[in-house]
Coordinates of C-alpha atoms in Angstrom, one line a residue:
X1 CA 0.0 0.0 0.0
X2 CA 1.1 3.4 -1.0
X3 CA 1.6 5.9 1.9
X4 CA 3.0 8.6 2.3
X5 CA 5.7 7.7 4.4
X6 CA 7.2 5.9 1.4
X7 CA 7.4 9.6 0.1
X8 CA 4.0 8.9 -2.8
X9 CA 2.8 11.3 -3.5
X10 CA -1.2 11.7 -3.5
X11 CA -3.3 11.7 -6.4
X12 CA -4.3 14.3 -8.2
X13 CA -7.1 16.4 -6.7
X14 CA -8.5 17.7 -10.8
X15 CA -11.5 19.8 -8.8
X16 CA -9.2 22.5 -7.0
X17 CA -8.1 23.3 -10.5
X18 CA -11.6 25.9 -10.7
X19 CA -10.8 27.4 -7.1
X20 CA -9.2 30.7 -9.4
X21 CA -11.9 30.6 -11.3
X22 CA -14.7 30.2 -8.6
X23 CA -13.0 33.4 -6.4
X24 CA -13.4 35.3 -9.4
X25 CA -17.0 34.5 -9.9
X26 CA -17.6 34.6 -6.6
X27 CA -16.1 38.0 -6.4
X28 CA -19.0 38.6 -9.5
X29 CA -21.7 37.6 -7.9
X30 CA -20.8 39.6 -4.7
X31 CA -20.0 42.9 -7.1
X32 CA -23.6 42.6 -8.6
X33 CA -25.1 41.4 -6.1
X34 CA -29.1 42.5 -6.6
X35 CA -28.5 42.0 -10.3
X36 CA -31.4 39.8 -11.7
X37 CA -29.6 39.0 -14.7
X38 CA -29.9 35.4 -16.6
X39 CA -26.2 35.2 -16.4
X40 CA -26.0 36.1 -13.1
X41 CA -27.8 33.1 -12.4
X42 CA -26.1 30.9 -14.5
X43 CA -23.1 31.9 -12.4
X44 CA -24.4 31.3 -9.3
X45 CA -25.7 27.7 -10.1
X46 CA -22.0 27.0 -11.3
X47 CA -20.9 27.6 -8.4
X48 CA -23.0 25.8 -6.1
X49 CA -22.0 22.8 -8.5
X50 CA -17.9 23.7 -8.0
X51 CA -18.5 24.2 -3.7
X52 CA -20.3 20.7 -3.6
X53 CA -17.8 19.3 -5.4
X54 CA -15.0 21.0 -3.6
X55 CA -16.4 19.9 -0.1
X56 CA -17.9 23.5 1.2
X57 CA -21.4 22.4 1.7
X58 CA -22.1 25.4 3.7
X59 CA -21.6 27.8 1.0
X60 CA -23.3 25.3 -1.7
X61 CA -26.8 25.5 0.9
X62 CA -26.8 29.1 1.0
X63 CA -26.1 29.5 -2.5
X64 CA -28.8 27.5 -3.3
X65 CA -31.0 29.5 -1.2
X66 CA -30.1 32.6 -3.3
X67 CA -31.1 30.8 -6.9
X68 CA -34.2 29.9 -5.8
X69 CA -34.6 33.7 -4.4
X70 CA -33.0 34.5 -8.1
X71 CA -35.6 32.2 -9.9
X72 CA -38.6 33.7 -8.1
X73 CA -37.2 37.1 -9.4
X74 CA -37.1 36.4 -12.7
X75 CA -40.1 34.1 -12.6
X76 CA -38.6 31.6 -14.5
X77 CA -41.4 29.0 -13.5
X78 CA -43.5 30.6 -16.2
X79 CA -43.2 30.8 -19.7
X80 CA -42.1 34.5 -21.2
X81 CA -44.9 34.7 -23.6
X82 CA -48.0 32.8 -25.2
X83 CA -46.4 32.5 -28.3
X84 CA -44.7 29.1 -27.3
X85 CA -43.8 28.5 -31.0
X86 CA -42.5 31.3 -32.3
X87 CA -44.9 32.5 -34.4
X88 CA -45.1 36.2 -33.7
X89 CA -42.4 38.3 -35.4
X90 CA -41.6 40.4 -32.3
X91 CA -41.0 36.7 -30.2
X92 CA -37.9 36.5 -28.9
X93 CA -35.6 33.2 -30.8
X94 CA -37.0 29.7 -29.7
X95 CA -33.3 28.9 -28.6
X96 CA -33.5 31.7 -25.5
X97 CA -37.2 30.0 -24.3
X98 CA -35.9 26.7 -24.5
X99 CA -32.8 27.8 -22.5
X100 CA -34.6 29.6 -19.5
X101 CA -36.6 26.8 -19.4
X102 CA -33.6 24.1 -19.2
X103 CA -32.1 27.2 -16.6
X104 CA -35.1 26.9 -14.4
X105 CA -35.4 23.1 -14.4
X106 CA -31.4 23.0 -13.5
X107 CA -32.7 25.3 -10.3
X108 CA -35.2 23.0 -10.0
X109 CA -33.6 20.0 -9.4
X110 CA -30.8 21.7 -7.2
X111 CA -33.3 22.4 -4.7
X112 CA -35.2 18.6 -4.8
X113 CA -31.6 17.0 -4.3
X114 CA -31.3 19.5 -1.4
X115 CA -34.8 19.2 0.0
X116 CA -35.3 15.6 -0.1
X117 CA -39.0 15.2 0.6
X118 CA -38.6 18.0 3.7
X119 CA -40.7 21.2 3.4
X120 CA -39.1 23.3 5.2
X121 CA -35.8 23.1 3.0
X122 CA -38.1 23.4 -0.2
X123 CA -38.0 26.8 -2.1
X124 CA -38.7 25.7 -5.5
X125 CA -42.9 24.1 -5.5
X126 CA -43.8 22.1 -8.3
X127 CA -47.4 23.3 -7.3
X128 CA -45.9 27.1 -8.8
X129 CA -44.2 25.7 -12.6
X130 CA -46.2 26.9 -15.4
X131 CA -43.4 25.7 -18.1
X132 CA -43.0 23.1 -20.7
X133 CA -40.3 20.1 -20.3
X134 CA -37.2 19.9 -21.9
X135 CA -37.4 19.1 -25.8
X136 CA -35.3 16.9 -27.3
X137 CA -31.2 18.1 -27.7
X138 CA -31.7 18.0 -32.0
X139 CA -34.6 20.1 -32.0
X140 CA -32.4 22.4 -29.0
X141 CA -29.8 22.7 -31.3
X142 CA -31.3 23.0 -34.5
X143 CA -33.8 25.9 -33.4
X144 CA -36.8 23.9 -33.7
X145 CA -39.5 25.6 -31.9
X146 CA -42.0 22.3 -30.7
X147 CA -44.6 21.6 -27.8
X148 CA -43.8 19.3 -24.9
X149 CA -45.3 18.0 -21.9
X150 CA -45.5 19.7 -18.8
X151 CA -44.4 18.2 -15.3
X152 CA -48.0 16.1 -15.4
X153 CA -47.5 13.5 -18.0
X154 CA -50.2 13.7 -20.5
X155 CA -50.9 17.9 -19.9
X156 CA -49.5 20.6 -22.3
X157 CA -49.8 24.5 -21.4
X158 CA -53.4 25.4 -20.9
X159 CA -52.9 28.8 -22.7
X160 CA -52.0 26.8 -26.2
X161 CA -54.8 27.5 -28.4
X162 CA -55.6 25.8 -31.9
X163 CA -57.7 23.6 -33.6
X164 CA -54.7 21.3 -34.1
X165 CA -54.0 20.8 -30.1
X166 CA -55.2 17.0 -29.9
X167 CA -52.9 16.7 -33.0
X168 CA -50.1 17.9 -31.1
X169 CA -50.6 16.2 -28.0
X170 CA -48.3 13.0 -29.2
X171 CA -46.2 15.2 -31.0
X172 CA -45.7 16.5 -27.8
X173 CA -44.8 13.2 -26.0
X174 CA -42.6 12.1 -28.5
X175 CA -40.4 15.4 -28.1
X176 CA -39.6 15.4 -24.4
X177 CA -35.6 14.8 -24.3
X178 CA -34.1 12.3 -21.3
X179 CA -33.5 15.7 -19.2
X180 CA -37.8 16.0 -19.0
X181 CA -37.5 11.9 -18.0
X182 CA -34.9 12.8 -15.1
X183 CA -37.4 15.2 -14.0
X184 CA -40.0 13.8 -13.6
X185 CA -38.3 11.1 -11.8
X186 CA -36.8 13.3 -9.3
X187 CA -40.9 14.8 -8.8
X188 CA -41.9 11.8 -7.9
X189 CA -38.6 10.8 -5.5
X190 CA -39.0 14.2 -3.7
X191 CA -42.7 13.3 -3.5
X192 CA -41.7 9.5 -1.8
X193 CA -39.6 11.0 0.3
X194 CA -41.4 13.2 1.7
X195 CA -43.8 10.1 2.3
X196 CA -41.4 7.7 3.9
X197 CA -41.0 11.1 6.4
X198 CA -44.4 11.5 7.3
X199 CA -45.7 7.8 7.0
X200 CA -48.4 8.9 9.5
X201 CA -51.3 5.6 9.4
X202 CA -51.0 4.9 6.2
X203 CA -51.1 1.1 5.2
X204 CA -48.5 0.5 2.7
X205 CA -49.8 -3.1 1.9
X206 CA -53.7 -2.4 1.6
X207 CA -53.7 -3.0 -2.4
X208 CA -57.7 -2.0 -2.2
X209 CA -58.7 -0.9 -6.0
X210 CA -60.7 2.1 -4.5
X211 CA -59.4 5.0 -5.2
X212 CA -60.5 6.4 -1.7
X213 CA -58.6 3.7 0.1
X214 CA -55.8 2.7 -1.3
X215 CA -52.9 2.8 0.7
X216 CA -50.4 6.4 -0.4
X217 CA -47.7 3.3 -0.5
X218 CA -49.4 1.8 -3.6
X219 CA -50.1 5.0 -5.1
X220 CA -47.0 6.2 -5.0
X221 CA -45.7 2.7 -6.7
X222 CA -48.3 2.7 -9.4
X223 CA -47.2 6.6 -10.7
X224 CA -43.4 4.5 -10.2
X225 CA -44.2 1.8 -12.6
X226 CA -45.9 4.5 -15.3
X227 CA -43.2 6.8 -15.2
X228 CA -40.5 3.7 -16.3
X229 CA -43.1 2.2 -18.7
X230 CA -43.6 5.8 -20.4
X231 CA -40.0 5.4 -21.6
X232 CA -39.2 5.1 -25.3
X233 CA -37.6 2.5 -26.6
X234 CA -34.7 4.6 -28.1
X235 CA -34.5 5.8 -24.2
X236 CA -34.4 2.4 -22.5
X237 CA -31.4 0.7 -21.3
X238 CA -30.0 -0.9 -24.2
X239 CA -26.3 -2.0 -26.0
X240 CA -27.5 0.0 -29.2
X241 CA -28.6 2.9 -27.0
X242 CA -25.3 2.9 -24.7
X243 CA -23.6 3.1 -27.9
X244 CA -25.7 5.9 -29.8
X245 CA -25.5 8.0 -26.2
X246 CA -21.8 7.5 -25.9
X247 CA -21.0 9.2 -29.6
X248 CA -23.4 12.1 -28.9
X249 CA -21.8 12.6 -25.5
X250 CA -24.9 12.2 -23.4
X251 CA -24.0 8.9 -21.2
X252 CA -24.2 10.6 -18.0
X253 CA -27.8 11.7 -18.5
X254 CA -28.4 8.3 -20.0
X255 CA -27.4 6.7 -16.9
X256 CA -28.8 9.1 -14.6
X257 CA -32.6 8.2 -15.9
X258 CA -32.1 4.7 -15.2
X259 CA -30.5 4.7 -11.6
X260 CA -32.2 7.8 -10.4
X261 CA -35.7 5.5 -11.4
X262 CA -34.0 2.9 -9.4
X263 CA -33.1 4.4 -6.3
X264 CA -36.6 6.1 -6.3
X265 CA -38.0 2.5 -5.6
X266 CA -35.2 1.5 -3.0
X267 CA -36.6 4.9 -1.3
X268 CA -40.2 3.7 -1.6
X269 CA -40.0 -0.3 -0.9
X270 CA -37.1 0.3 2.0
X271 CA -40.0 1.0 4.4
X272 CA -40.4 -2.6 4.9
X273 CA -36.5 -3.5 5.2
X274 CA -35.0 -2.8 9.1
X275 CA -32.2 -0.3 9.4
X276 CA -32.6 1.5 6.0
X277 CA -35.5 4.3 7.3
X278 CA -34.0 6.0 10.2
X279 CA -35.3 6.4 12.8
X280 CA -35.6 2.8 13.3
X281 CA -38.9 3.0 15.1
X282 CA -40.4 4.8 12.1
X283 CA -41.1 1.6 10.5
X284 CA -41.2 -0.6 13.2
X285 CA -44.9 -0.6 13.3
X286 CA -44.7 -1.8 9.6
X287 CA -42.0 -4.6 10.3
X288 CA -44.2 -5.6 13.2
X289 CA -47.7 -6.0 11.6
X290 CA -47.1 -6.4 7.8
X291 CA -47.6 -9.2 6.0
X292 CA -44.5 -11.6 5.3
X293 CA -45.3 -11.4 1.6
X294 CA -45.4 -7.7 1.6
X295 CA -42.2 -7.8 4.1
X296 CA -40.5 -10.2 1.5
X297 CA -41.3 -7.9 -1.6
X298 CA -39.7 -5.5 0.1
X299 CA -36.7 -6.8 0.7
X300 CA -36.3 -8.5 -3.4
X301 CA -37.3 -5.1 -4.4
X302 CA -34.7 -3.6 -2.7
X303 CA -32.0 -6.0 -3.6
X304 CA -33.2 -6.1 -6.6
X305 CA -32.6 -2.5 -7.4
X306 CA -29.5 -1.8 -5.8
X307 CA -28.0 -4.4 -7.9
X308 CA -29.1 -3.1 -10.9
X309 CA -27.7 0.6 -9.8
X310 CA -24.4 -1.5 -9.2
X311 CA -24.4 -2.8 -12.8
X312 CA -25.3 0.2 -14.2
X313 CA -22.8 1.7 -12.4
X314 CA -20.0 -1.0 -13.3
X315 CA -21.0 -0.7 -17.2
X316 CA -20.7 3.2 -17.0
X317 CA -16.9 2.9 -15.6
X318 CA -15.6 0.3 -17.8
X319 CA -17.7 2.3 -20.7
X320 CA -17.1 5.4 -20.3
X321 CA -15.6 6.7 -16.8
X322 CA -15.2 10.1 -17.8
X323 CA -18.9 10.4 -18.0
X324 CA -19.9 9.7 -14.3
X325 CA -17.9 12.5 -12.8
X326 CA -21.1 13.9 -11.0
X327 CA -21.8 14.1 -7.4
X328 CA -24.9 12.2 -7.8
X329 CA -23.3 9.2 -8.9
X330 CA -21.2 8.8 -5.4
X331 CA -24.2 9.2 -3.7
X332 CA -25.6 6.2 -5.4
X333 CA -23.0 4.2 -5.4
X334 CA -22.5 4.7 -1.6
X335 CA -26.5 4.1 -0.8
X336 CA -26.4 1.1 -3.3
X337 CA -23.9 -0.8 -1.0
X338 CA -25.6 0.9 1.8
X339 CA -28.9 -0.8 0.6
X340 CA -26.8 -4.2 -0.6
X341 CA -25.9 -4.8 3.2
X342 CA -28.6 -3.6 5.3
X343 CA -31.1 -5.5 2.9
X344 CA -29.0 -8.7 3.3
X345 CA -28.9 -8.4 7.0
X346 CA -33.2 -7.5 7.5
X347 CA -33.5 -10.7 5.1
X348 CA -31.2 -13.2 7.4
X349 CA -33.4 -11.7 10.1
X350 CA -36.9 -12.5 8.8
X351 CA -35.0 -15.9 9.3
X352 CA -34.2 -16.1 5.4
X353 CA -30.6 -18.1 5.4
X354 CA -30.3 -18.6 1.8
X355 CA -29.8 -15.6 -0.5
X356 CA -31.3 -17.3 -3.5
X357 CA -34.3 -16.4 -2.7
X358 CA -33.6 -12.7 -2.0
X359 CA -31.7 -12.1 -5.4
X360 CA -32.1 -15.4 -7.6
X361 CA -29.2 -14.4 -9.9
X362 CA -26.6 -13.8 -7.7
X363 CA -25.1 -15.5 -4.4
X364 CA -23.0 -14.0 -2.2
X365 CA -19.6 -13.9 -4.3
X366 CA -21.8 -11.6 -6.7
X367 CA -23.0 -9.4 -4.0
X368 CA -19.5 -8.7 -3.0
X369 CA -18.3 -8.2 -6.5
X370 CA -20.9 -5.4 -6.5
X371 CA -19.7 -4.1 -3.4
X372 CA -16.4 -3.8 -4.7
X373 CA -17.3 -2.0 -8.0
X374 CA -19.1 0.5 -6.4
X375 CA -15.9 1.2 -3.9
X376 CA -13.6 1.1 -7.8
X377 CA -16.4 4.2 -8.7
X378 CA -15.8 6.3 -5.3
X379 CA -11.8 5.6 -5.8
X380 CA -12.2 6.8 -9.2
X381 CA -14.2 9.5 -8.6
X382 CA -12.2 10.7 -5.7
X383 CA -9.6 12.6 -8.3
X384 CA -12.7 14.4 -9.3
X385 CA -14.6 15.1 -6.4
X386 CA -14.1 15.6 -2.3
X387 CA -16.1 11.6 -1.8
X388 CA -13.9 10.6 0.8
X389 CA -16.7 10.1 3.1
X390 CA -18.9 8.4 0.5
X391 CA -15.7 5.9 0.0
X392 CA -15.0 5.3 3.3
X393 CA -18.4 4.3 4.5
X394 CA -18.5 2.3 1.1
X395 CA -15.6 0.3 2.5
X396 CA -17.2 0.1 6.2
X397 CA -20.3 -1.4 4.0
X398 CA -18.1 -4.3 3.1
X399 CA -16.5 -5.1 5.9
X400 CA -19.7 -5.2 7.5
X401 CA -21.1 -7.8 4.7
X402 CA -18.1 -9.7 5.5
X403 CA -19.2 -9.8 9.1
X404 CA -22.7 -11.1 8.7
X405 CA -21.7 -13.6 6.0
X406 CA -19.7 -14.8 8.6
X407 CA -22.4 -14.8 11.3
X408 CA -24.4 -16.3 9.0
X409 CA -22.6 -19.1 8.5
X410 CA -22.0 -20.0 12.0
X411 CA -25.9 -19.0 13.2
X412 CA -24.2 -16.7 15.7
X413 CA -25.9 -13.2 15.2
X414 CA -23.8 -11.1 17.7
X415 CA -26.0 -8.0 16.3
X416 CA -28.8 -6.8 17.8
X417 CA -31.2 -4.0 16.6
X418 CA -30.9 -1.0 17.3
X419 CA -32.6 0.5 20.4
X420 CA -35.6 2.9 19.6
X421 CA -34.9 6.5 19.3
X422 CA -37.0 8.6 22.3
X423 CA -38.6 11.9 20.8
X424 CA -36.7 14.7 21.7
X425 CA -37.7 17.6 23.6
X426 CA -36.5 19.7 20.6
X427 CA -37.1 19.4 16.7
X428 CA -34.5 19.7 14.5
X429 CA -33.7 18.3 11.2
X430 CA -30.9 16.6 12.6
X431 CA -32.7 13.9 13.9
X432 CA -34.2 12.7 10.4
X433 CA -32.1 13.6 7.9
X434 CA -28.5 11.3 7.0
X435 CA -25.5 13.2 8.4
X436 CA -23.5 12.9 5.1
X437 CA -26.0 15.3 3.8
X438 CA -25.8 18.7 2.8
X439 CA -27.5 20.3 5.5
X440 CA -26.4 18.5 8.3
X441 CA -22.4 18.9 7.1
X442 CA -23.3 22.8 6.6
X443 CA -24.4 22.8 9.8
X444 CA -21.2 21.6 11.1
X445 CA -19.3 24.1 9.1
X446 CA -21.3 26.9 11.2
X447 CA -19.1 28.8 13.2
X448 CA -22.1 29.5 15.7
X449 CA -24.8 27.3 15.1
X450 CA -27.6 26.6 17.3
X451 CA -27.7 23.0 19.2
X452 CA -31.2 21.9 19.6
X453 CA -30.4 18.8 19.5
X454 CA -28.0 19.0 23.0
X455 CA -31.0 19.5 25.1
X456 CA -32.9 15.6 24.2
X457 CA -32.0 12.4 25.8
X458 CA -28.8 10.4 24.7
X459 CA -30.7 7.9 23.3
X460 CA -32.3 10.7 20.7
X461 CA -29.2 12.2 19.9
X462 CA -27.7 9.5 19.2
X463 CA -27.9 8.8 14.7
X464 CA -28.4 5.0 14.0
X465 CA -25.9 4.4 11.5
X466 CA -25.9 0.4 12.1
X467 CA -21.7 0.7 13.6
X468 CA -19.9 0.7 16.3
X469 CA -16.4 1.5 14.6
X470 CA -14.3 2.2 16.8
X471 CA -11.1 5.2 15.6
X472 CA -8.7 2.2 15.8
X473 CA -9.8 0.3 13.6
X474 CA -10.7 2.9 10.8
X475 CA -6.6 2.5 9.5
X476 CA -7.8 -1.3 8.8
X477 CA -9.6 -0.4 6.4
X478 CA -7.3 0.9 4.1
X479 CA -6.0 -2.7 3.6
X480 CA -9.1 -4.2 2.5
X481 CA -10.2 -1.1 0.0
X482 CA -6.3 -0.9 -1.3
X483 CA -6.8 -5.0 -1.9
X484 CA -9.4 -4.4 -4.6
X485 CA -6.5 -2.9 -7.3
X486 CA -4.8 -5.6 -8.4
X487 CA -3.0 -3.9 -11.4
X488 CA -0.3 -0.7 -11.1
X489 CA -2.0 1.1 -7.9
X490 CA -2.5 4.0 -10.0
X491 CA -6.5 4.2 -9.2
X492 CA -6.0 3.6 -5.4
X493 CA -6.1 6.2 -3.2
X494 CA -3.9 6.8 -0.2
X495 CA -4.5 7.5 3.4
X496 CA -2.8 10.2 5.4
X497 CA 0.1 8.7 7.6
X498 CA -2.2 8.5 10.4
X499 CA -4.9 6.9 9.2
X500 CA -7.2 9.3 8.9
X501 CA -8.5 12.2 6.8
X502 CA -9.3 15.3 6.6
X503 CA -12.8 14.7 7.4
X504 CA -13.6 18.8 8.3
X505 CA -13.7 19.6 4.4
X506 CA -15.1 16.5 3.1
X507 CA -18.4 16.6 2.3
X508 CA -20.8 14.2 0.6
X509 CA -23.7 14.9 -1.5
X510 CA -27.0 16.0 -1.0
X511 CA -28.4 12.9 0.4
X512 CA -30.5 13.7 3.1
X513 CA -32.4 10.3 2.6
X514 CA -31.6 8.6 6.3
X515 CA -29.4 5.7 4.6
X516 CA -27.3 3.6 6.8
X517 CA -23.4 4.9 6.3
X518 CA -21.6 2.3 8.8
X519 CA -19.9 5.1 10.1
X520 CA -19.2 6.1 13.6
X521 CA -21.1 8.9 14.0
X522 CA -20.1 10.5 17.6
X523 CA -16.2 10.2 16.0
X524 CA -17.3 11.4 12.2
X525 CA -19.4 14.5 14.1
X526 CA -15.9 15.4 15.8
X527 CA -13.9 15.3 12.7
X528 CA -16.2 16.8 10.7
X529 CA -16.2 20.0 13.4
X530 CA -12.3 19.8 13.7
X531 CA -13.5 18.6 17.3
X532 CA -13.8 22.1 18.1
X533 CA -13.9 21.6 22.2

């Protein structure tokens, strides 16, 4: 193993290369500050891209608070005009609609990855967006003025008048371009989200056909399986498809789609799967009363899912690597193995042995092998992108798989569940959302931010992160991740000589989801804070 006591240096860090350029503009925004300029914005929404992927999530959350400010401004979440298609001689070019649309829908999905199904980090409504999807990139380029869909699949802007509407309508459909697909994805996460949050006494296995009582679980699935049936052919996951994406440059959107509609189910099923909703006693009602079929659906949909994100993630580095340099793509891969174990471990506990049952296809050498790929992503992504954390609790993911494989085998479950969380005498969002998020980490980056959370009970404040790591045994680790390059070492990534790193500036995406991270939490909450005492 490299280290740098052998005198290696480390990898290159590519993303500190736009720190001149991110000054400057941040020395623009602050010089026209007020300034409701289109570029303006455009600037700002660079930069909260170049702050979360240099690790300063505090300045990444309050930036995005001031696009959305920006975007209410301009009032971007309406169209400019009536004439959608150009026709009036005084309209302004197709090309500038089509790109304050794409503008506002970029600002749009900043704030869902932000907001994760919580309202009170929303700033963007989808209740408020008067605007037509994304059409497709040929008719973007060409200057094609067309008709789309708007967030509601099947609905086109009221306003649009004609005779030949209804013959527009599949015109319409057929135009939407992958970005309106992604969308509409992330609509419906934010929307499940929000839903695992507040399950309130909802029934997520009462399949009743009225529409009155069916269950918000089943719902919520149904609008699931229409979104990914609505896909086109030319749009679905396909050899010819990878191929025809990769020579127009578009893989990473590709890919996006189809683990973005993934990891929407993981969020939706894992209600029925211990340890991957926290707090645990959010869903032990569910766990307690559900049926096992429904319990066991759960837990194959889960698996399920995260094993395709691996493979989609696995095909995307060996097809294309360059193309998954995007923080959401660390988040998944670090939920996916998240999801891999936990799943694995609720299963052995519904007193499933065999994983044959839980994922037909694969046994437990495959389930490792997609543990492993998914720690290759993070190390590649790691030149790219401050995803230390993400990496690290990848790694802790598979050291824990080796640990219940192990128990499993012998029929010893040393593990018990985790004890349930007592409501604290304050709210804050610290208590539901994952602390790799963006929130949480900016609220560690406060120089004077307010505790709630000090004054409940230690069993409250304490996150259930499903490990017990201890700081010793964190320099292990490096061993078994470092074991997974085989070839000239030149993809690994190195520890600092003490084992540690620089946790205070790391910062992981905006995943505020309440995944299991199999990280300490009381020593990753010190080192994120510098352990400020």
């Amino acid at each position: 193993m490299a280290s740098s006591d052998q005198g290696s240096l480390p990898i290159t860090q590519f993303h500190h290369a736009g720190r001149g350029w991110a000054a400057s503009a941040m020395q623009c925004v602050c010089t026209n500050f007020g300034n409701s300029g289109v570029e303006c914005l455009m600037v700002a929404v660079l930069l909260h891209e170049h702050f979360l992927r240099v690790g300063d999530h505090a300045k990444a959350f309050l930036m995005s608070g001031m696009v959305a400010r920006h975007v209410q401004i301009l009032q971007l979440n309406v169209e400019h005009d009536a004439d959608i298609l150009c026709e009036q001689e005084e309209s302004i070019p197709w090309v500038v609609k089509e790109s304050r649309r794409r503008l506002f829908w970029a600002c749009y999905l900043q704030d869902a990855f932000i907001e994760c199904g919580i309202d009170q980090l929303k700033f963007i409504s989808t209740d408020d967006v008067q605007i037509q999807l994304p059409s497709l990139e040929d008719n973007f380029i060409r200057n094609k003025p067309c008709l789309t869909e708007m967030l509601r699949q099947g609905t086109i802007l009221p306003f649009v008048q004609g005779s030949d509407v209804p013959n527009r309508k599949p015109q319409a459909t057929d135009d939407l371009d992958l970005r309106a697909l992604y969308i509409r994805a992330m609509a419906i996460r934010s929307r499940v989200l929000k839903y695992v949050k507040h399950l309130g006494d909802d029934i997520p296995w009462n399949t009743s056909q009225d529409s009155g009582s069916a269950s918000h679980f089943q719902r919520l699935g149904q609008e699931l399986v229409a979104l990914e049936s609505s896909i086109p052919d030319a749009m679905r996951m396909a050899p010819e498809n990878t191929y025809s994406y990769k020579s127009a440059g578009r893989l990473n959107l590709y890919f996006s789609l189809h683990i973005l509609l993934a990891q929407t189910f993981n969020d939706l099923y894992r209600v029925g799967v211990a340890g991957l909703v926290y707090p645990v006693s959010a869903t032990k009602w569910i766990r307690d009363n559900a049926p096992g079929d429904f319990l066991r659906r759960c837990h194959q949909m889960c698996a399920t899912k995260a094993a395709y994100i691996a493979t989609l993630l696995d095909d995307l580095y060996k097809c294309h690597k360059e193309s998954m340099v995007d923080m959401p793509f660390a988040m998944h891969a670090q939920v996916c193995s998240g999801v891999l174990v936990t799943t694995l471990a609720s299963w052995i506990e519904l007193g499933e042995s065999a994983t044959s049952s839980l994922l037909p296809e694969a046994g437990l050498q495959q389930f490792r092998q997609m543990l492993e790929s998914n720690v290759r992503v993070l190390q590649h992504l790691r030149a790219y992108m401050q995803v230390d954390l993400f990496l690290e609790s990848a790694a802790q993911a598979m050291k824990r798989f080796d640990k219940i494989t192990e128990q499993s085998r012998t029929n010893a479950h040393a593990e018990t569940e985790p004890t349930e969380d007592q409501s604290p005498r304050q709210f804050s969002l610290d208590y539901i959302l994952n602390p790799l998020g963006v929130y949480p980490i900016a609220r560690t980056q406060a120089s004077d931010g307010h505790k709630p959370e000090q004054f409940a009970s230690s069993a409250a404040a304490k996150v259930a992160v499903g490990s017990t790591t201890s700081p010793k045994e964190w320099e292990s680790c490096a061993d078994d991740v470092m074991s997974l390059d085989g070839h000239d070492g030149h993809d690994a990534f190195q520890y600092q000589s003490s084992g540690l790193w620089d946790w205070e500036l790391q910062t992981p995406m905006l995943e505020l989801t309440g995944y299991p991270t199999f990280l300490d939490d009381a020593f990753l909450g010190q080192e994120i804070a510098g352990v400020r005492v």
